[in-house]
């Protein structure tokens, strides 16, 4: 059978493959619509949104952003090492990406717990309805991302990928970066502005 | 100067801290919003082009990806300013 070499410059092969980019596009569009709805509601109830935002911990949010960025960096390095045929280093990078990525979930869980203890639930007010829905939806994505990275780590350890065959890892990495990108547009809107 | 993942990571961390400090500075609300949103847009592009390796991808995907964040910036500015 004739081998087909797919060029990375091909329009049919974005990083990670076409399918993950369809997923990324849909997810980004969904979150952008959520952000638009949040901003429109914010204009209608500006003082309520500003007061509610003060109840969020900006320091916590900033640390979580750094955590996700760091995890994204480690995943990028894992893909790079695999592309060079260094499975051992790739495995270590992806393992640390999972550990640090999980830290995001732990910190978010602590933040959620604090809100629940204060009795701030989904129906508290419009701001917190958006807060719970947008960050909760993102939380689930990160959780799924951790599971995907864990599966990839196991496969790398088993030696199932090589420098000439690591598309799955690229796809999983793209999903993880998407979690990072969503948080980057969500965090300033909810916590900072 | 070669742009590496590590250098981009460092820039992203510093910009995240800058966003945090900007929000605490007590600047005029619109000025603070513009700075924070533009910093986010820059971070978004950095992750896409460097970590996701879009810099090696077809122009279509580079433009498509950039379009997402341009749309976000226009959306936030048009509704909030």
PDB file of C-alpha atoms in Angstrom:
ATOM      1  CA  UNK A   1       0.000   0.000   0.000  1.00  0.00           C
ATOM      2  CA  UNK A   2       1.264   3.447  -0.844  1.00  0.00           C
ATOM      3  CA  UNK A   3       2.174   5.637   2.119  1.00  0.00           C
ATOM      4  CA  UNK A   4       0.602   9.086   2.196  1.00  0.00           C
ATOM      5  CA  UNK A   5       2.625  11.803   3.900  1.00  0.00           C
ATOM      6  CA  UNK A   6       0.414  14.546   5.273  1.00  0.00           C
ATOM      7  CA  UNK A   7       2.102  17.926   5.250  1.00  0.00           C
ATOM      8  CA  UNK A   8       1.622  20.061   8.367  1.00  0.00           C
ATOM      9  CA  UNK A   9       1.181  22.977   5.980  1.00  0.00           C
ATOM     10  CA  UNK A  10      -1.849  21.310   4.416  1.00  0.00           C
ATOM     11  CA  UNK A  11      -5.190  23.047   4.870  1.00  0.00           C
ATOM     12  CA  UNK A  12      -6.645  19.595   5.602  1.00  0.00           C
ATOM     13  CA  UNK A  13      -4.295  19.033   8.540  1.00  0.00           C
ATOM     14  CA  UNK A  14      -4.482  21.672  11.274  1.00  0.00           C
ATOM     15  CA  UNK A  15      -2.437  20.811  14.412  1.00  0.00           C
ATOM     16  CA  UNK A  16      -4.079  17.723  15.949  1.00  0.00           C
ATOM     17  CA  UNK A  17      -6.260  17.033  12.925  1.00  0.00           C
ATOM     18  CA  UNK A  18      -9.478  18.360  11.432  1.00  0.00           C
ATOM     19  CA  UNK A  19     -11.869  16.721  13.910  1.00  0.00           C
ATOM     20  CA  UNK A  20     -10.406  18.361  17.008  1.00  0.00           C
ATOM     21  CA  UNK A  21     -10.584  21.738  15.247  1.00  0.00           C
ATOM     22  CA  UNK A  22     -14.290  21.234  14.600  1.00  0.00           C
ATOM     23  CA  UNK A  23     -14.624  20.543  18.351  1.00  0.00           C
ATOM     24  CA  UNK A  24     -12.484  23.599  19.213  1.00  0.00           C
ATOM     25  CA  UNK A  25     -14.582  25.828  16.914  1.00  0.00           C
ATOM     26  CA  UNK A  26     -17.880  24.667  18.439  1.00  0.00           C
ATOM     27  CA  UNK A  27     -16.571  25.007  22.006  1.00  0.00           C
ATOM     28  CA  UNK A  28     -15.140  28.471  21.414  1.00  0.00           C
ATOM     29  CA  UNK A  29     -18.391  29.610  19.802  1.00  0.00           C
ATOM     30  CA  UNK A  30     -20.398  28.239  22.746  1.00  0.00           C
ATOM     31  CA  UNK A  31     -18.252  30.022  25.325  1.00  0.00           C
ATOM     32  CA  UNK A  32     -18.228  33.241  23.265  1.00  0.00           C
ATOM     33  CA  UNK A  33     -22.029  33.193  23.257  1.00  0.00           C
ATOM     34  CA  UNK A  34     -21.971  32.632  27.031  1.00  0.00           C
ATOM     35  CA  UNK A  35     -19.585  35.569  27.447  1.00  0.00           C
ATOM     36  CA  UNK A  36     -21.768  37.788  25.240  1.00  0.00           C
ATOM     37  CA  UNK A  37     -24.849  36.894  27.340  1.00  0.00           C
ATOM     38  CA  UNK A  38     -22.856  37.614  30.527  1.00  0.00           C
ATOM     39  CA  UNK A  39     -21.728  41.034  29.272  1.00  0.00           C
ATOM     40  CA  UNK A  40     -25.228  42.049  28.153  1.00  0.00           C
ATOM     41  CA  UNK A  41     -26.629  41.026  31.567  1.00  0.00           C
ATOM     42  CA  UNK A  42     -23.773  42.873  33.250  1.00  0.00           C
ATOM     43  CA  UNK A  43     -24.777  46.104  31.478  1.00  0.00           C
ATOM     44  CA  UNK A  44     -28.330  45.649  32.715  1.00  0.00           C
ATOM     45  CA  UNK A  45     -27.293  44.997  36.361  1.00  0.00           C
ATOM     46  CA  UNK A  46     -23.895  46.685  36.616  1.00  0.00           C
ATOM     47  CA  UNK A  47     -23.829  47.347  40.362  1.00  0.00           C
ATOM     48  CA  UNK A  48     -25.002  43.806  41.206  1.00  0.00           C
ATOM     49  CA  UNK A  49     -22.321  42.316  38.917  1.00  0.00           C
ATOM     50  CA  UNK A  50     -19.592  44.553  40.398  1.00  0.00           C
ATOM     51  CA  UNK A  51     -20.607  43.685  43.967  1.00  0.00           C
ATOM     52  CA  UNK A  52     -20.792  39.974  43.162  1.00  0.00           C
ATOM     53  CA  UNK A  53     -17.422  40.045  41.397  1.00  0.00           C
ATOM     54  CA  UNK A  54     -15.840  41.385  44.607  1.00  0.00           C
ATOM     55  CA  UNK A  55     -16.849  38.078  46.243  1.00  0.00           C
ATOM     56  CA  UNK A  56     -14.541  36.188  43.863  1.00  0.00           C
ATOM     57  CA  UNK A  57     -10.917  35.665  44.782  1.00  0.00           C
ATOM     58  CA  UNK A  58      -8.787  37.276  42.028  1.00  0.00           C
ATOM     59  CA  UNK A  59      -5.581  35.836  43.490  1.00  0.00           C
ATOM     60  CA  UNK A  60      -7.004  32.337  43.298  1.00  0.00           C
ATOM     61  CA  UNK A  61      -8.122  32.917  39.713  1.00  0.00           C
ATOM     62  CA  UNK A  62      -4.699  34.278  38.749  1.00  0.00           C
ATOM     63  CA  UNK A  63      -2.904  31.297  40.308  1.00  0.00           C
ATOM     64  CA  UNK A  64      -5.257  28.973  38.420  1.00  0.00           C
ATOM     65  CA  UNK A  65      -4.443  30.788  35.156  1.00  0.00           C
ATOM     66  CA  UNK A  66      -0.710  30.318  35.772  1.00  0.00           C
ATOM     67  CA  UNK A  67      -1.348  26.654  36.635  1.00  0.00           C
ATOM     68  CA  UNK A  68      -3.168  26.039  33.333  1.00  0.00           C
ATOM     69  CA  UNK A  69      -0.572  27.952  31.298  1.00  0.00           C
ATOM     70  CA  UNK A  70       2.197  25.890  32.919  1.00  0.00           C
ATOM     71  CA  UNK A  71       0.376  22.651  32.228  1.00  0.00           C
ATOM     72  CA  UNK A  72      -0.131  23.754  28.599  1.00  0.00           C
ATOM     73  CA  UNK A  73       3.596  24.457  28.292  1.00  0.00           C
ATOM     74  CA  UNK A  74       4.413  20.966  29.615  1.00  0.00           C
ATOM     75  CA  UNK A  75       2.017  19.342  27.122  1.00  0.00           C
ATOM     76  CA  UNK A  76       3.585  21.342  24.267  1.00  0.00           C
ATOM     77  CA  UNK A  77       7.013  20.095  25.382  1.00  0.00           C
ATOM     78  CA  UNK A  78       5.707  16.500  25.600  1.00  0.00           C
ATOM     79  CA  UNK A  79       4.558  16.666  21.948  1.00  0.00           C
ATOM     80  CA  UNK A  80       7.874  18.214  20.902  1.00  0.00           C
ATOM     81  CA  UNK A  81       9.892  15.481  22.638  1.00  0.00           C
ATOM     82  CA  UNK A  82       7.754  12.754  21.080  1.00  0.00           C
ATOM     83  CA  UNK A  83       8.244  14.311  17.642  1.00  0.00           C
ATOM     84  CA  UNK A  84      11.978  13.961  18.250  1.00  0.00           C
ATOM     85  CA  UNK A  85      11.510  10.323  19.262  1.00  0.00           C
ATOM     86  CA  UNK A  86      12.226  10.874  22.955  1.00  0.00           C
ATOM     87  CA  UNK A  87       9.314   8.925  24.510  1.00  0.00           C
ATOM     88  CA  UNK A  88      10.912   8.862  27.952  1.00  0.00           C
ATOM     89  CA  UNK A  89      11.029  12.671  28.261  1.00  0.00           C
ATOM     90  CA  UNK A  90       7.626  12.997  26.610  1.00  0.00           C
ATOM     91  CA  UNK A  91       6.192  10.678  29.270  1.00  0.00           C
ATOM     92  CA  UNK A  92       7.711  12.775  32.068  1.00  0.00           C
ATOM     93  CA  UNK A  93       6.434  16.053  30.621  1.00  0.00           C
ATOM     94  CA  UNK A  94       2.911  14.718  30.171  1.00  0.00           C
ATOM     95  CA  UNK A  95       2.939  13.267  33.685  1.00  0.00           C
ATOM     96  CA  UNK A  96       3.795  16.682  35.147  1.00  0.00           C
ATOM     97  CA  UNK A  97       1.179  18.304  32.908  1.00  0.00           C
ATOM     98  CA  UNK A  98      -1.419  15.961  34.441  1.00  0.00           C
ATOM     99  CA  UNK A  99      -0.255  16.672  38.000  1.00  0.00           C
ATOM    100  CA  UNK A 100      -0.312  20.449  37.484  1.00  0.00           C
ATOM    101  CA  UNK A 101      -3.556  20.265  35.487  1.00  0.00           C
ATOM    102  CA  UNK A 102      -5.140  18.368  38.363  1.00  0.00           C
ATOM    103  CA  UNK A 103      -4.026  21.169  40.675  1.00  0.00           C
ATOM    104  CA  UNK A 104      -6.379  23.458  38.737  1.00  0.00           C
ATOM    105  CA  UNK A 105      -9.251  21.108  39.581  1.00  0.00           C
ATOM    106  CA  UNK A 106      -8.248  20.989  43.259  1.00  0.00           C
ATOM    107  CA  UNK A 107      -7.998  24.793  43.526  1.00  0.00           C
ATOM    108  CA  UNK A 108     -11.313  25.208  41.724  1.00  0.00           C
ATOM    109  CA  UNK A 109     -12.929  22.657  44.037  1.00  0.00           C
ATOM    110  CA  UNK A 110     -11.661  24.637  47.059  1.00  0.00           C
ATOM    111  CA  UNK A 111     -13.079  27.821  45.515  1.00  0.00           C
ATOM    112  CA  UNK A 112     -16.431  26.128  44.842  1.00  0.00           C
ATOM    113  CA  UNK A 113     -16.507  24.750  48.372  1.00  0.00           C
ATOM    114  CA  UNK A 114     -15.967  28.245  49.773  1.00  0.00           C
ATOM    115  CA  UNK A 115     -18.899  29.568  47.744  1.00  0.00           C
ATOM    116  CA  UNK A 116     -21.155  26.666  48.773  1.00  0.00           C
ATOM    117  CA  UNK A 117     -20.269  27.230  52.444  1.00  0.00           C
ATOM    118  CA  UNK A 118     -21.324  30.863  52.061  1.00  0.00           C
ATOM    119  CA  UNK A 119     -24.608  29.663  50.582  1.00  0.00           C
ATOM    120  CA  UNK A 120     -23.777  31.108  47.139  1.00  0.00           C
ATOM    121  CA  UNK A 121     -25.459  28.759  44.697  1.00  0.00           C
ATOM    122  CA  UNK A 122     -26.587  28.890  41.074  1.00  0.00           C
ATOM    123  CA  UNK A 123     -29.746  30.836  41.888  1.00  0.00           C
ATOM    124  CA  UNK A 124     -28.013  33.440  44.134  1.00  0.00           C
ATOM    125  CA  UNK A 125     -28.223  36.126  41.423  1.00  0.00           C
ATOM    126  CA  UNK A 126     -27.597  36.555  37.666  1.00  0.00           C
ATOM    127  CA  UNK A 127     -23.840  36.985  38.143  1.00  0.00           C
ATOM    128  CA  UNK A 128     -23.484  33.729  40.054  1.00  0.00           C
ATOM    129  CA  UNK A 129     -25.740  31.867  37.634  1.00  0.00           C
ATOM    130  CA  UNK A 130     -23.209  32.760  34.920  1.00  0.00           C
ATOM    131  CA  UNK A 131     -20.282  32.078  37.261  1.00  0.00           C
ATOM    132  CA  UNK A 132     -21.446  28.543  38.077  1.00  0.00           C
ATOM    133  CA  UNK A 133     -22.492  27.670  34.544  1.00  0.00           C
ATOM    134  CA  UNK A 134     -19.431  29.042  32.713  1.00  0.00           C
ATOM    135  CA  UNK A 135     -16.774  27.905  35.188  1.00  0.00           C
ATOM    136  CA  UNK A 136     -18.601  24.621  35.842  1.00  0.00           C
ATOM    137  CA  UNK A 137     -18.754  23.828  32.128  1.00  0.00           C
ATOM    138  CA  UNK A 138     -15.051  24.684  31.859  1.00  0.00           C
ATOM    139  CA  UNK A 139     -14.274  22.542  34.939  1.00  0.00           C
ATOM    140  CA  UNK A 140     -15.837  19.516  33.198  1.00  0.00           C
ATOM    141  CA  UNK A 141     -13.640  20.185  30.137  1.00  0.00           C
ATOM    142  CA  UNK A 142     -10.502  20.242  32.270  1.00  0.00           C
ATOM    143  CA  UNK A 143     -11.603  17.020  33.957  1.00  0.00           C
ATOM    144  CA  UNK A 144     -12.079  15.364  30.552  1.00  0.00           C
ATOM    145  CA  UNK A 145      -8.700  16.798  29.478  1.00  0.00           C
ATOM    146  CA  UNK A 146      -6.962  15.198  32.473  1.00  0.00           C
ATOM    147  CA  UNK A 147      -8.523  11.834  31.580  1.00  0.00           C
ATOM    148  CA  UNK A 148      -7.384  12.185  27.934  1.00  0.00           C
ATOM    149  CA  UNK A 149      -3.832  13.117  28.989  1.00  0.00           C
ATOM    150  CA  UNK A 150      -3.738  10.165  31.403  1.00  0.00           C
ATOM    151  CA  UNK A 151      -4.730   7.753  28.617  1.00  0.00           C
ATOM    152  CA  UNK A 152      -2.067   9.269  26.354  1.00  0.00           C
ATOM    153  CA  UNK A 153       0.551   9.001  29.110  1.00  0.00           C
ATOM    154  CA  UNK A 154      -0.200   5.293  29.527  1.00  0.00           C
ATOM    155  CA  UNK A 155       0.033   4.763  25.762  1.00  0.00           C
ATOM    156  CA  UNK A 156       3.344   6.645  25.591  1.00  0.00           C
ATOM    157  CA  UNK A 157       4.698   4.487  28.422  1.00  0.00           C
ATOM    158  CA  UNK A 158       3.646   1.377  26.499  1.00  0.00           C
ATOM    159  CA  UNK A 159       5.611   2.655  23.508  1.00  0.00           C
ATOM    160  CA  UNK A 160       2.553   2.941  21.274  1.00  0.00           C
ATOM    161  CA  UNK A 161       3.693   6.233  19.744  1.00  0.00           C
ATOM    162  CA  UNK A 162       6.812   7.145  17.827  1.00  0.00           C
ATOM    163  CA  UNK A 163       8.339  10.132  16.073  1.00  0.00           C
ATOM    164  CA  UNK A 164       6.478   9.129  12.893  1.00  0.00           C
ATOM    165  CA  UNK A 165       3.160   8.306  14.581  1.00  0.00           C
ATOM    166  CA  UNK A 166       1.944  10.628  17.331  1.00  0.00           C
ATOM    167  CA  UNK A 167      -1.209  12.197  15.877  1.00  0.00           C
ATOM    168  CA  UNK A 168      -3.305  11.059  18.866  1.00  0.00           C
ATOM    169  CA  UNK A 169      -0.972  12.887  21.229  1.00  0.00           C
ATOM    170  CA  UNK A 170      -1.204  16.038  19.106  1.00  0.00           C
ATOM    171  CA  UNK A 171      -4.996  15.767  19.139  1.00  0.00           C
ATOM    172  CA  UNK A 172      -5.131  15.275  22.918  1.00  0.00           C
ATOM    173  CA  UNK A 173      -2.712  18.181  23.362  1.00  0.00           C
ATOM    174  CA  UNK A 174      -4.950  20.405  21.219  1.00  0.00           C
ATOM    175  CA  UNK A 175      -7.916  19.542  23.456  1.00  0.00           C
ATOM    176  CA  UNK A 176      -5.851  20.473  26.511  1.00  0.00           C
ATOM    177  CA  UNK A 177      -4.763  23.767  24.952  1.00  0.00           C
ATOM    178  CA  UNK A 178      -8.424  24.477  24.172  1.00  0.00           C
ATOM    179  CA  UNK A 179      -9.174  24.232  27.927  1.00  0.00           C
ATOM    180  CA  UNK A 180      -6.391  26.744  28.459  1.00  0.00           C
ATOM    181  CA  UNK A 181      -7.738  29.095  25.752  1.00  0.00           C
ATOM    182  CA  UNK A 182     -11.286  28.982  27.132  1.00  0.00           C
ATOM    183  CA  UNK A 183     -10.014  29.895  30.598  1.00  0.00           C
ATOM    184  CA  UNK A 184      -7.953  32.764  29.129  1.00  0.00           C
ATOM    185  CA  UNK A 185     -11.078  34.426  27.729  1.00  0.00           C
ATOM    186  CA  UNK A 186     -13.305  33.500  30.663  1.00  0.00           C
ATOM    187  CA  UNK A 187     -11.066  34.512  33.564  1.00  0.00           C
ATOM    188  CA  UNK A 188     -10.755  38.274  32.812  1.00  0.00           C
ATOM    189  CA  UNK A 189     -14.472  38.607  32.088  1.00  0.00           C
ATOM    190  CA  UNK A 190     -15.600  36.920  35.308  1.00  0.00           C
ATOM    191  CA  UNK A 191     -12.833  37.956  37.707  1.00  0.00           C
ATOM    192  CA  UNK A 192     -11.057  41.078  36.502  1.00  0.00           C
ATOM    193  CA  UNK A 193     -13.043  43.605  34.467  1.00  0.00           C
TER     194      UNK A 193
ATOM    195  CA  UNK B   1      16.413  35.307  18.975  1.00  0.00           C
ATOM    196  CA  UNK B   2      14.745  31.911  18.805  1.00  0.00           C
ATOM    197  CA  UNK B   3      11.247  31.789  20.261  1.00  0.00           C
ATOM    198  CA  UNK B   4      10.971  28.696  22.463  1.00  0.00           C
ATOM    199  CA  UNK B   5       8.077  27.229  24.464  1.00  0.00           C
ATOM    200  CA  UNK B   6       9.888  28.114  27.688  1.00  0.00           C
ATOM    201  CA  UNK B   7      10.279  31.790  26.732  1.00  0.00           C
ATOM    202  CA  UNK B   8       6.608  32.012  25.738  1.00  0.00           C
ATOM    203  CA  UNK B   9       5.605  30.328  29.008  1.00  0.00           C
ATOM    204  CA  UNK B  10       7.565  32.929  30.963  1.00  0.00           C
ATOM    205  CA  UNK B  11       5.973  35.800  29.002  1.00  0.00           C
ATOM    206  CA  UNK B  12       2.507  34.315  29.575  1.00  0.00           C
ATOM    207  CA  UNK B  13       3.079  34.051  33.324  1.00  0.00           C
ATOM    208  CA  UNK B  14       4.345  37.646  33.495  1.00  0.00           C
ATOM    209  CA  UNK B  15       1.375  38.914  31.462  1.00  0.00           C
ATOM    210  CA  UNK B  16      -1.032  37.046  33.746  1.00  0.00           C
ATOM    211  CA  UNK B  17       0.524  38.780  36.763  1.00  0.00           C
ATOM    212  CA  UNK B  18       0.340  42.101  34.860  1.00  0.00           C
ATOM    213  CA  UNK B  19      -3.401  41.544  34.243  1.00  0.00           C
ATOM    214  CA  UNK B  20      -3.919  40.819  37.932  1.00  0.00           C
ATOM    215  CA  UNK B  21      -2.055  43.980  38.964  1.00  0.00           C
ATOM    216  CA  UNK B  22      -3.907  46.095  36.378  1.00  0.00           C
ATOM    217  CA  UNK B  23      -7.247  44.990  37.819  1.00  0.00           C
ATOM    218  CA  UNK B  24      -6.047  46.050  41.289  1.00  0.00           C
ATOM    219  CA  UNK B  25      -4.606  49.400  40.184  1.00  0.00           C
ATOM    220  CA  UNK B  26      -7.875  51.281  40.381  1.00  0.00           C
ATOM    221  CA  UNK B  27      -7.483  52.674  36.865  1.00  0.00           C
ATOM    222  CA  UNK B  28     -10.464  54.130  35.033  1.00  0.00           C
ATOM    223  CA  UNK B  29     -12.689  51.082  34.459  1.00  0.00           C
ATOM    224  CA  UNK B  30     -12.525  51.326  30.620  1.00  0.00           C
ATOM    225  CA  UNK B  31      -8.727  51.705  30.562  1.00  0.00           C
ATOM    226  CA  UNK B  32      -8.295  48.696  32.813  1.00  0.00           C
ATOM    227  CA  UNK B  33     -10.747  46.682  30.671  1.00  0.00           C
ATOM    228  CA  UNK B  34      -8.915  47.534  27.427  1.00  0.00           C
ATOM    229  CA  UNK B  35      -5.507  46.570  28.882  1.00  0.00           C
ATOM    230  CA  UNK B  36      -6.752  43.309  30.412  1.00  0.00           C
ATOM    231  CA  UNK B  37      -8.669  42.181  27.304  1.00  0.00           C
ATOM    232  CA  UNK B  38      -5.766  42.994  24.971  1.00  0.00           C
ATOM    233  CA  UNK B  39      -3.338  41.107  27.231  1.00  0.00           C
ATOM    234  CA  UNK B  40      -5.693  38.111  27.135  1.00  0.00           C
ATOM    235  CA  UNK B  41      -5.847  38.311  23.352  1.00  0.00           C
ATOM    236  CA  UNK B  42      -2.047  38.321  23.143  1.00  0.00           C
ATOM    237  CA  UNK B  43      -1.845  35.302  25.468  1.00  0.00           C
ATOM    238  CA  UNK B  44      -4.491  33.499  23.413  1.00  0.00           C
ATOM    239  CA  UNK B  45      -2.486  34.038  20.212  1.00  0.00           C
ATOM    240  CA  UNK B  46       0.780  33.005  21.893  1.00  0.00           C
ATOM    241  CA  UNK B  47      -0.687  29.688  23.042  1.00  0.00           C
ATOM    242  CA  UNK B  48      -2.184  29.002  19.626  1.00  0.00           C
ATOM    243  CA  UNK B  49       0.824  29.882  17.521  1.00  0.00           C
ATOM    244  CA  UNK B  50       3.543  28.527  19.835  1.00  0.00           C
ATOM    245  CA  UNK B  51       2.109  25.744  22.023  1.00  0.00           C
ATOM    246  CA  UNK B  52      -0.409  24.465  19.444  1.00  0.00           C
ATOM    247  CA  UNK B  53       2.165  24.970  16.679  1.00  0.00           C
ATOM    248  CA  UNK B  54      -0.160  26.985  14.484  1.00  0.00           C
ATOM    249  CA  UNK B  55       2.903  28.886  13.291  1.00  0.00           C
ATOM    250  CA  UNK B  56       3.679  25.816  11.166  1.00  0.00           C
ATOM    251  CA  UNK B  57       0.084  25.338   9.987  1.00  0.00           C
ATOM    252  CA  UNK B  58      -1.672  26.477   6.814  1.00  0.00           C
ATOM    253  CA  UNK B  59      -2.497  30.213   6.605  1.00  0.00           C
ATOM    254  CA  UNK B  60      -6.218  29.390   6.693  1.00  0.00           C
ATOM    255  CA  UNK B  61      -5.941  28.001  10.241  1.00  0.00           C
ATOM    256  CA  UNK B  62      -3.771  30.884  11.383  1.00  0.00           C
ATOM    257  CA  UNK B  63      -6.358  33.387  10.125  1.00  0.00           C
ATOM    258  CA  UNK B  64      -9.270  31.325  11.474  1.00  0.00           C
ATOM    259  CA  UNK B  65      -7.690  31.116  14.926  1.00  0.00           C
ATOM    260  CA  UNK B  66      -6.811  34.819  14.982  1.00  0.00           C
ATOM    261  CA  UNK B  67     -10.382  35.569  13.882  1.00  0.00           C
ATOM    262  CA  UNK B  68     -11.746  33.916  17.039  1.00  0.00           C
ATOM    263  CA  UNK B  69      -9.833  36.257  19.334  1.00  0.00           C
ATOM    264  CA  UNK B  70     -10.485  39.323  17.176  1.00  0.00           C
ATOM    265  CA  UNK B  71     -14.201  38.468  17.445  1.00  0.00           C
ATOM    266  CA  UNK B  72     -13.828  38.164  21.246  1.00  0.00           C
ATOM    267  CA  UNK B  73     -12.112  41.566  21.539  1.00  0.00           C
ATOM    268  CA  UNK B  74     -14.750  43.263  19.351  1.00  0.00           C
ATOM    269  CA  UNK B  75     -17.510  41.538  21.331  1.00  0.00           C
ATOM    270  CA  UNK B  76     -16.189  42.669  24.713  1.00  0.00           C
ATOM    271  CA  UNK B  77     -15.399  46.226  23.601  1.00  0.00           C
ATOM    272  CA  UNK B  78     -18.684  46.731  21.763  1.00  0.00           C
ATOM    273  CA  UNK B  79     -20.805  45.538  24.709  1.00  0.00           C
ATOM    274  CA  UNK B  80     -18.771  46.871  27.641  1.00  0.00           C
ATOM    275  CA  UNK B  81     -17.334  50.237  26.560  1.00  0.00           C
TER     276      UNK B  81
END
